[in-house]
């Protein structure tokens, strides 16, 4: 810039000498001021042109990162760059995949009785503006992975929804994540590009950073079940939020019954409720956990349950009523993590609820037939897809979520996922026990069959994509 100023002075100096020769003193002052003004204009124009020339071309969206090295895999570029090289001043660039001609391995389920899976080549997906494309390191199975194909005959889809991996690309409106971030996420159910593949898509709002102390395998057990438990507790049963301030003068929440506390969703419900209970002013408690004999040790390990009832060794209704009588309290909130039309487990929770005043019973699945509950019982279904901000399409539910309520569920889920990540980082929450299957995605068929047969208890089945046999032939 000083060079520009010198050049401008050099160009204007001959004219200034002519003015000095022929003009009086007052005019000389005016001429000097004119010279300075013209020099300033030249300087501003030079600055503007320099800033324009320094801007990277529109297609060079990652040029600001100046990566130290690149690794090319099957035609797409995966960037590795030290974070200290990222300028804190410039607008953050976003890596957009320009095409989807490169293919990846994907596993799909096409039969349930018995479970059958197949493998195929599909294009690597392009993330939409608010989506994230992650390279899947580990994934886990959920009962819905076989239930959806069973309910929708002829469906041949990648049903995986729990993702733990590394961000590969982000949509144009994503501002929270960069390529290379360790993340876990909840894939949008019933849509393409699930977690049983090399790459998967998740909404930004249902994706969170995976703390360094949590492995990819453990992280893959978290997304779906944790948010299901959180929506049930805080959005449906109105449990006070764990970060909420309480006062002694506020009404107390009272007892909470969790049926199926040994299941993955039930265990997360117990852990989250336990965080709230640590604040005595919240008035949450006692927490009564109901589980089977094989899950009792798991329930005890959380330290959140005040009472544990083994449904295989005693009558649940009788035992729960004894506990409430001993505590001198009425039960107004109950969550059933096992509920199903066949099991009718709500028959163990509903009779324990108070007979007067409004009481709430939340189920993971509502009956397919009319059940005659007491008039004061408000029964609802937890809809985990509320995490996307979408209403429950099951309009025959006893208490379906409206569009406005679903949007609130979506906002809540965005905040809750980040709170869960923080608690995981500080060791106040721990992932559910899991078992890594030996053949990667090649073990999904066997894993879903075990879930279908009811032979999985107290743990999640996890698959490492890199362990998949024959993966190289799809590359």
C-alpha angles and dihedrals in degrees: 000000000000087000090057090051092051092049092050090051090049092052094047098041098084091054091047091054090052091052089049091054100048104026131078122243098269090052090050090060090051091049092051090051090049091052092053092046093051090048090053091051091051090049093052092048090050091051092051093050091047093052091050093049091049094057114104117241116266092251093053095077095157099043092106090063093060090198118219091221141355132214117205116207120180095331100311123099120233110197126218115190136158110247092228089068092063110100112232090207104054122076110266113258120225126218110231123186106231096199142012100213093116112089134219140193117268131178121211136188117229104164137032107182087082106003112250128181136186137192129229145165117256131170116267103257126247112229117237118232095279098033136095127218112209133185102237114233097168138001137180137212130247129192089250088066089076097027095064095053088046092053093042108047114203094028112137104185146141098253100182116121108166111087133182118172149094126306109251102171138355136207123257094259098046110113103163103063138052134193110281097031116139106235146164123207149175112240116219105262120242092015127108126268101045127169099276090088143065092266130025140184126234132174113253091237091056095047125087137176115266111229116238091244092060118078123223089247092055092041092057090064094059117063107069101031097042094052092045089056092045095051091048094051105037104025102033105027095031095230109176112261114258092236093048122116115237132199127204090237093060121101112267121241096220131196124356124202118205114189114197094023090162094061120091094254092041092050091052090048090053094048094048093046088049090058090056093045092058086075100073092197090067089072092219111153170173094011109206114199122196118198143145124266094260092055100046094097091050091051091049092050093066091060090212101105118089091190131020122201120195104214091198094059104037145023106272097208093049094047095046092049090051090053093049091048090050091050093043092229139120123234114235102157128054134165125198112200094178103046116145135153090248099045096042089199090162086078087074095051107037097060090056094059122102116273096219130053126020116311130184130223117183122192135188088222129017126223118271089221135048115280119196103227123172112281092248094057116104107198122194140169124233109230109198093194085071082087086078090052093250126137121243108266089202094097094175090066116120092241111012119188115252121222091258092050091047091054089054089050088054093051090046092050092052090056095040095053090056092047090051090051090052093049090048090052092053095043095246090119127036131197121253118267112270142185121217112224115226104233103046113225087353087075096055092092092055092042094053090047089055090051091047090051092048093242098129117086133165096000145068124237111234131194128198110214092212090061092062110122116232093015092135093067089065091055 
